[in-house]
CSV table of C-alpha atoms and ligand atoms in Angstrom, one decimal:
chain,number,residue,atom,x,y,z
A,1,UNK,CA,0.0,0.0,0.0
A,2,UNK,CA,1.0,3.7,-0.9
A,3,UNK,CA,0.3,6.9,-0.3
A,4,UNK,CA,-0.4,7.5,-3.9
A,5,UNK,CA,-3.0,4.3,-3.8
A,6,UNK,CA,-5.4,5.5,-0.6
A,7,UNK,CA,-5.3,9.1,-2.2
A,8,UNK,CA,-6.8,7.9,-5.4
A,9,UNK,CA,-9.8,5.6,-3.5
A,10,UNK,CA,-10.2,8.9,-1.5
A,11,UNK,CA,-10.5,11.5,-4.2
A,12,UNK,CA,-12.3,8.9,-6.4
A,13,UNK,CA,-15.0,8.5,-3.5
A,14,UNK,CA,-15.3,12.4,-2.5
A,15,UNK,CA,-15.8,12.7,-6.1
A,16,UNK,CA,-18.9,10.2,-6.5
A,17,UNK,CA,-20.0,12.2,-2.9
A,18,UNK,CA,-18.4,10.9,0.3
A,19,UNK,CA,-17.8,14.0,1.1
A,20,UNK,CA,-17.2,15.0,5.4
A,21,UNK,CA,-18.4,11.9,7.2
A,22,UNK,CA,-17.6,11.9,10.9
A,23,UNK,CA,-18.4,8.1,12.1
A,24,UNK,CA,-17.3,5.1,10.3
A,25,UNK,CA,-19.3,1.9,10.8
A,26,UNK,CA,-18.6,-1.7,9.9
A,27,UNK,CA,-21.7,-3.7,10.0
A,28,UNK,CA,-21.2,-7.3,10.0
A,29,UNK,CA,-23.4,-10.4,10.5
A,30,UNK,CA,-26.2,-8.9,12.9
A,31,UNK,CA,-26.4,-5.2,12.2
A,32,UNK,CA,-27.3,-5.0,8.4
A,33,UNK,CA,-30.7,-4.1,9.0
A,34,UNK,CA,-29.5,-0.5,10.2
A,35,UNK,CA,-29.1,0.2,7.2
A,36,UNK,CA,-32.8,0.8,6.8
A,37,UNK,CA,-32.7,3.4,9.7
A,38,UNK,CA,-30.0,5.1,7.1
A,39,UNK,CA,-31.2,8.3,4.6
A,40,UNK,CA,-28.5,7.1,2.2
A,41,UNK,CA,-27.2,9.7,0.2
A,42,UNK,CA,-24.4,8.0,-1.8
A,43,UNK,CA,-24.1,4.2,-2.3
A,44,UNK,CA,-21.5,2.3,-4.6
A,45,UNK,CA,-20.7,-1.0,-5.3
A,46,UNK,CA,-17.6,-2.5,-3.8
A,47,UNK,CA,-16.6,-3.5,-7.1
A,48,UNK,CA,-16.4,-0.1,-8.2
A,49,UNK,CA,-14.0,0.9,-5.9
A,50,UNK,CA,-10.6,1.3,-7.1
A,51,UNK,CA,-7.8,-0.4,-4.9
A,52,UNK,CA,-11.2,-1.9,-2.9
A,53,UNK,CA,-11.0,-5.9,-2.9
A,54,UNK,CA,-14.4,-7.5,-3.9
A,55,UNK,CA,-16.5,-9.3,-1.6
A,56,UNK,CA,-17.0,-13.0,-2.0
A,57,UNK,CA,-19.3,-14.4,0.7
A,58,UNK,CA,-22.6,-14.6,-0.7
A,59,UNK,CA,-24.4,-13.0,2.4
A,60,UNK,CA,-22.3,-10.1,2.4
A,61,UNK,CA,-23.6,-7.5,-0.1
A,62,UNK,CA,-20.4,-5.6,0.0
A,63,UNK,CA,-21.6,-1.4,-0.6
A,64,UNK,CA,-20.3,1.3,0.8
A,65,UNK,CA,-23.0,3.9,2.0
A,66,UNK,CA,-23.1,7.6,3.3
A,67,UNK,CA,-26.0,8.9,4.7
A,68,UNK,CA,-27.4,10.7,7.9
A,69,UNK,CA,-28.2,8.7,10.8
A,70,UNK,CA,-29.6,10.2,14.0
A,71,UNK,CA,-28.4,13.5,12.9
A,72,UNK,CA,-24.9,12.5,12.2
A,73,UNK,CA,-23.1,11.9,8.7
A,74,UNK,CA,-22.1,8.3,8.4
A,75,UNK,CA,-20.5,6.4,6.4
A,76,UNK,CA,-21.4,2.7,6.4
A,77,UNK,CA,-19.4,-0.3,4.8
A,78,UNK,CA,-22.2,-2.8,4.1
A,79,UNK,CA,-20.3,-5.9,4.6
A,80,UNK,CA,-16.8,-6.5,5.8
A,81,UNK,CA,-13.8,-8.4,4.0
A,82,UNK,CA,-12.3,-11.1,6.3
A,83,UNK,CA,-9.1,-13.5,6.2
A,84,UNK,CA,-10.7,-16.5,5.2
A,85,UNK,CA,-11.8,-14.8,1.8
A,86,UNK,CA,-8.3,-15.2,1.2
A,87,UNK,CA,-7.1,-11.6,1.0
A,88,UNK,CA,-4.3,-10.1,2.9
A,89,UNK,CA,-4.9,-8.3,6.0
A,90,UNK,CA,-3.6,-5.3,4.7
A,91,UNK,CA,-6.2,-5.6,1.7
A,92,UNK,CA,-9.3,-6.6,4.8
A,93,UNK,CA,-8.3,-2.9,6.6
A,94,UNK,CA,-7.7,-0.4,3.7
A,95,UNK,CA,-11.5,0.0,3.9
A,96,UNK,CA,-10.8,1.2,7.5
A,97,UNK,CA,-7.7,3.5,6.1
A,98,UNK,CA,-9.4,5.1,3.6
A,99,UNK,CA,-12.6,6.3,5.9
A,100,UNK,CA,-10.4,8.0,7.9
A,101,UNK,CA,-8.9,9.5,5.3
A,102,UNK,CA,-12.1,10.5,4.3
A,103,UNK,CA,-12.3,12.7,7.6
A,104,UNK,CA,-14.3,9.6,10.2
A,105,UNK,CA,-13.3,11.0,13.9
A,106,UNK,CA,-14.8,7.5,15.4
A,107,UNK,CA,-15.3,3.8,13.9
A,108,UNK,CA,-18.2,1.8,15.4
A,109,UNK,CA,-17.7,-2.0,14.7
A,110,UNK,CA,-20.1,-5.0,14.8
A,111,UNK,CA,-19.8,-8.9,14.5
A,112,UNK,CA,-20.9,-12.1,15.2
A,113,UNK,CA,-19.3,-14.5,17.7
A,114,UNK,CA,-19.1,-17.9,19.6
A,115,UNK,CA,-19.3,-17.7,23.3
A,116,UNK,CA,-16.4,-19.1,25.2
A,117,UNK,CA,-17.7,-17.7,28.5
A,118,UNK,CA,-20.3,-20.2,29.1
A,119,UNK,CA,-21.9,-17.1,31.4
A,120,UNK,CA,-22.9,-15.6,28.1
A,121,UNK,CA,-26.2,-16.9,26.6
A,122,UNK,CA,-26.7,-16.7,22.6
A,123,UNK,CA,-28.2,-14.0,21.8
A,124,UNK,CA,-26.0,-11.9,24.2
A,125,UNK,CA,-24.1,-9.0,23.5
A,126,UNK,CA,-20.9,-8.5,24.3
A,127,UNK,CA,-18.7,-5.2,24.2
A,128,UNK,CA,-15.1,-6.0,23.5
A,129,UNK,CA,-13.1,-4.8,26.0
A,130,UNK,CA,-9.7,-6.2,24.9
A,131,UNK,CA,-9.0,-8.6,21.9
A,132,UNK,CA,-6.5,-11.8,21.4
A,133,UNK,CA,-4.9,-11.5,17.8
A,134,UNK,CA,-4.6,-15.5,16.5
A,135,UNK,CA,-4.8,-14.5,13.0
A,136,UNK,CA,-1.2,-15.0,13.2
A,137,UNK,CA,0.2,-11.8,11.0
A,138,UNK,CA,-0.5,-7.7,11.7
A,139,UNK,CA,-1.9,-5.7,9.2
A,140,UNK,CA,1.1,-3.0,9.9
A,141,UNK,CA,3.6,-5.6,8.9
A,142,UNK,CA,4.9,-3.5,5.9
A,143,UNK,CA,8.0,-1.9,5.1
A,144,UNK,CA,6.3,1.8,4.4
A,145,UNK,CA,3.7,1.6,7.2
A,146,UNK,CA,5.3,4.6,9.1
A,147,UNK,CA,4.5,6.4,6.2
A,148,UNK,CA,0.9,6.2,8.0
A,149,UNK,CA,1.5,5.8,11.3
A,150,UNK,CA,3.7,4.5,14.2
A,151,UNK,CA,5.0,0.9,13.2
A,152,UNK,CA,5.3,0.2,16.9
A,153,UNK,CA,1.8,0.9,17.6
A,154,UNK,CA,0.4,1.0,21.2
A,155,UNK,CA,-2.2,-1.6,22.4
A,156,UNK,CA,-2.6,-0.9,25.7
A,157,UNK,CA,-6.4,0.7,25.0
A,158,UNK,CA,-7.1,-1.0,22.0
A,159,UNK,CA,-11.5,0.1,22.5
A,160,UNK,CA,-12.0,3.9,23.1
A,161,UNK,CA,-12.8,4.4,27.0
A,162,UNK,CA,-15.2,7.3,26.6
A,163,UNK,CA,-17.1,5.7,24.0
A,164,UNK,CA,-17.2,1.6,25.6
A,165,UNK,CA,-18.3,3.6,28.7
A,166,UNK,CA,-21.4,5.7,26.5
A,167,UNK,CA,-22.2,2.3,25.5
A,168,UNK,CA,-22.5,0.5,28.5
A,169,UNK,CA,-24.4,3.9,30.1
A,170,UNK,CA,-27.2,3.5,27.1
A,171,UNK,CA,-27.6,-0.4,27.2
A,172,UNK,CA,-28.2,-0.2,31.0
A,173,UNK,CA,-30.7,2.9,30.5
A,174,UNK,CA,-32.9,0.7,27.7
A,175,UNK,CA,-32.3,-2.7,29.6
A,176,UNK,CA,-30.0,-4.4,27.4
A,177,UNK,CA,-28.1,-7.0,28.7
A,178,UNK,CA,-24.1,-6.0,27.4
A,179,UNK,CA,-21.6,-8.1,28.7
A,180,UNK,CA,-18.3,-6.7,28.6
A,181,UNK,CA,-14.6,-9.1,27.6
A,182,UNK,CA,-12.4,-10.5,25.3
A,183,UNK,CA,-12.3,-11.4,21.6
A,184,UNK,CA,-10.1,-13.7,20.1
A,185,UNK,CA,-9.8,-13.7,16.3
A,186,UNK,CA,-9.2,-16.5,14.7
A,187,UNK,CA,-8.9,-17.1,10.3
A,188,UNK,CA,-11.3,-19.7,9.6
A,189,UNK,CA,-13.7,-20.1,7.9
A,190,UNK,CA,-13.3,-23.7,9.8
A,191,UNK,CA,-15.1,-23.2,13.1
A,192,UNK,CA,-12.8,-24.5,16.5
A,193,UNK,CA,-12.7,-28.2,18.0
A,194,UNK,CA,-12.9,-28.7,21.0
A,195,UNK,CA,-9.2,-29.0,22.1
A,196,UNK,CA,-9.2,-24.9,20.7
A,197,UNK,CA,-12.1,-24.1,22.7
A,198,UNK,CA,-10.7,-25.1,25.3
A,199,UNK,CA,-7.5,-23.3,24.7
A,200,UNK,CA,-9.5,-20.0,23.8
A,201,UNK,CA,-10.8,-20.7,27.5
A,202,UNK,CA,-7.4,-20.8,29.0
A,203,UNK,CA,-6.1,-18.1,27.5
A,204,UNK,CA,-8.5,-15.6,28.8
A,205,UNK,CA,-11.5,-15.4,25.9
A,206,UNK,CA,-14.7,-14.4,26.4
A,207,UNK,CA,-15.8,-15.0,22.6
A,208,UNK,CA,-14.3,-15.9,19.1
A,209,UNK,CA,-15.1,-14.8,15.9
A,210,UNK,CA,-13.0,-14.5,12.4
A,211,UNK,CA,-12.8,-10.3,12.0
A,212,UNK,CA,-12.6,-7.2,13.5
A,213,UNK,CA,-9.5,-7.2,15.3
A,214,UNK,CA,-7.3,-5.9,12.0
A,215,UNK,CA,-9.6,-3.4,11.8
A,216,UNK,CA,-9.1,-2.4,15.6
A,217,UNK,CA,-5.4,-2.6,15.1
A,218,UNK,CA,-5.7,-0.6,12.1
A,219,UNK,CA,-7.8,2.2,14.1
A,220,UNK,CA,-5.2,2.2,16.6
A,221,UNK,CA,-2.3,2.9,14.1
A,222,UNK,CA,-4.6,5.4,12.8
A,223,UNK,CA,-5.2,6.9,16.3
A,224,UNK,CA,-9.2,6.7,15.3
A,225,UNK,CA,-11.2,5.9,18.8
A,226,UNK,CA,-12.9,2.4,18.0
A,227,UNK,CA,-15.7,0.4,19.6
A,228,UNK,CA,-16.9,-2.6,18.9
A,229,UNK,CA,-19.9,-4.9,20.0
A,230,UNK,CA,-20.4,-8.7,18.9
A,231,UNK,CA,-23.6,-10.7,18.9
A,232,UNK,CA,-22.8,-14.0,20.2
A,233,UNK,CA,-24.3,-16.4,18.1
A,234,UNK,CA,-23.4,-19.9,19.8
A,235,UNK,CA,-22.1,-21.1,22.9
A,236,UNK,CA,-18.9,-23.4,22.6
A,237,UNK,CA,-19.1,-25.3,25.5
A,238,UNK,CA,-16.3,-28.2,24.5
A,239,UNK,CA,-18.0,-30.4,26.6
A,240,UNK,CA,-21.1,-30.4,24.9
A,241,UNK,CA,-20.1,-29.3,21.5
A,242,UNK,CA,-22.3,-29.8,18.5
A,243,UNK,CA,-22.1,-29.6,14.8
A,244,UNK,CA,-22.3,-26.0,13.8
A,245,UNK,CA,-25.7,-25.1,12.1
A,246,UNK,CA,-24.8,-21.5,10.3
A,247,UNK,CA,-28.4,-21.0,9.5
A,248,UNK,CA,-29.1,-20.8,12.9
A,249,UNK,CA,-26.2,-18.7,13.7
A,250,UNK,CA,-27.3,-16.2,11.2
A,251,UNK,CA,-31.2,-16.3,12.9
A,252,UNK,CA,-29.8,-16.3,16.3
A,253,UNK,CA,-27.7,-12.9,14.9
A,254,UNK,CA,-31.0,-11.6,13.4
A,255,UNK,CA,-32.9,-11.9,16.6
A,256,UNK,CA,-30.8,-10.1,18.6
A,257,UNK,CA,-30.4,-7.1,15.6
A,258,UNK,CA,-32.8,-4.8,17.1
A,259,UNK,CA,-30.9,-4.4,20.4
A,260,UNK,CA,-27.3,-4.1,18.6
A,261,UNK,CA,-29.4,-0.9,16.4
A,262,UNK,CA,-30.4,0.6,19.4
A,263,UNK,CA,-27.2,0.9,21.4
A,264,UNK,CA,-26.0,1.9,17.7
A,265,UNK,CA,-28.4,4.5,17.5
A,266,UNK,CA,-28.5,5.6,21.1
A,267,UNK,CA,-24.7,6.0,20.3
A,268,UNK,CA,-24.6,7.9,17.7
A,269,UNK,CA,-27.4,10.4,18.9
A,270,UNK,CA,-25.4,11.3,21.9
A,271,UNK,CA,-22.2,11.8,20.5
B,1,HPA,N1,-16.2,-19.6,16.1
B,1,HPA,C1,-17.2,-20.2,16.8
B,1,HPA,N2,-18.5,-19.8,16.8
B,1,HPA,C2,-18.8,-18.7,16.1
B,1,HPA,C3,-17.8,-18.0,15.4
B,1,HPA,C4,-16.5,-18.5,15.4
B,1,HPA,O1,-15.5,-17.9,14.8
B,1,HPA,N3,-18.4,-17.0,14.8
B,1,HPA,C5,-19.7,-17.0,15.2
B,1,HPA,N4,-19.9,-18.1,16.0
């Protein structure tokens, strides 16, 4: 990645529009419906985005949208790019690179995950608090990436504090359960056995899902505040483990949408 390629995917987008957006938001499996709460303003195709990969997975639809939400101008990436696609995680987070090039002050992040704390119920929500990177690689593992940022980036707050603790203020005040912990990303698209359940256990995981955590990393280089919430869609008790049904997953996810729109709502409102 060069300077020369995010200034042309900027330009090109401000010219089709996408033009002073100040929250970026990543909806994943379980928040897609916000998109109806949008007044879209500008929408293009992934495919029409130079330098943008293409989205394979069927139930991804893969636009990027601006529009006004609650008030605010947001721009909305309608399906995410993950590992298991096969791209690189530089190509997953150049999304997330060129949004805030595009002037996004905060980037709001949903996905779906398995619960490893057998605490949380499917159909939970979870606020990540911290994250465990098993992708094994870093999207900042170029040789130019100080060109954007400091190579050594800090992790030590990896989810903005001010806007984790909005959060957890509005799901209390509409009585929505919001369990706070740890994500561990893993590649896929195989889901665990039961020997890595158990490990994700040990290690201090609350829930594990296949994104999100290069674009949190990515944020972080970028020094963009980042929050993110995941719908847990299974629990992966690895004494009891069953074979996983991904239609239910995806129902389980869809049930729980309204509450993930509200806190996303409530959020945006009050910032
Ligand atoms: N692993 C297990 N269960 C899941 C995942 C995962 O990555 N994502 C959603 N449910």
């Amino acid at each position: 990645m060069t300077q020369e390629i995010l200034n042309s995917t900027t330009q090109f987008l401000q010219q089709k529009g996408f033009l002073n957006p100040e929250i970026g938001i990543v909806l994943g499996t379980g928040l897609g419906q916000l998109v109806h709460h949008l007044q879209v303003e500008v929408s293009i195709n992934y495919s029409e985005i130079p330098n943008f990969p293409v989205s394979t997975v069927e139930f991804h639809s893969g636009k990027l949208l601006l529009g006004m939400l609650e008030g605010k101008k947001v721009i909305v990436m309608q399906g995410r790019f993950h590992l298991y696609e096969g791209y690189s995680l530089q190509e997953i987070t150049f999304p997330i690179r060129v949004m805030k090039a595009l002037g996004v002050s905060s980037l709001l992040i949903s996905n779906a995950a398995g619960a490893i704390n057998l605490n949380y119920k499917k159909g939970d929500l979870m606020l990540l608090d911290d994250h465990i990177n098993l992708q094994g690689g870093s999207p900042l593992a170029f040789a130019t990436v100080s060109d954007f940022g400091e190579r050594f980036t800090d992790m030590c707050t990896p989810y903005d504090i001010s806007l984790n603790t909005k959060i957890l203020a509005i799901a209390n005040e509409n009585n929505i359960v919001l369990h706070k912990g740890v994500y561990a990303a893993v590649v896929g698209p195989q889901l665990e056995t039961r020997a890595e359940y158990r490990y994700l256990k040990i290690i201090g995981a609350d829930a594990v899902g296949m994104s999100t955590v290069p674009e949190v990393i990515v944020a972080n280089h970028l020094q963009l505040p980042v929050m993110a919430v995941s719908v847990l869609t299974d629990e992966c008790n690895p004494d009891d483990l069953k074979p996983v049904n991904i239609p239910e997953i995806i129902a389980v996810a869809g049930e729980a949408e309204p509450k993930m729109i509200t806190l996303f709502k409530e959020l945006i409102k009050s910032k």
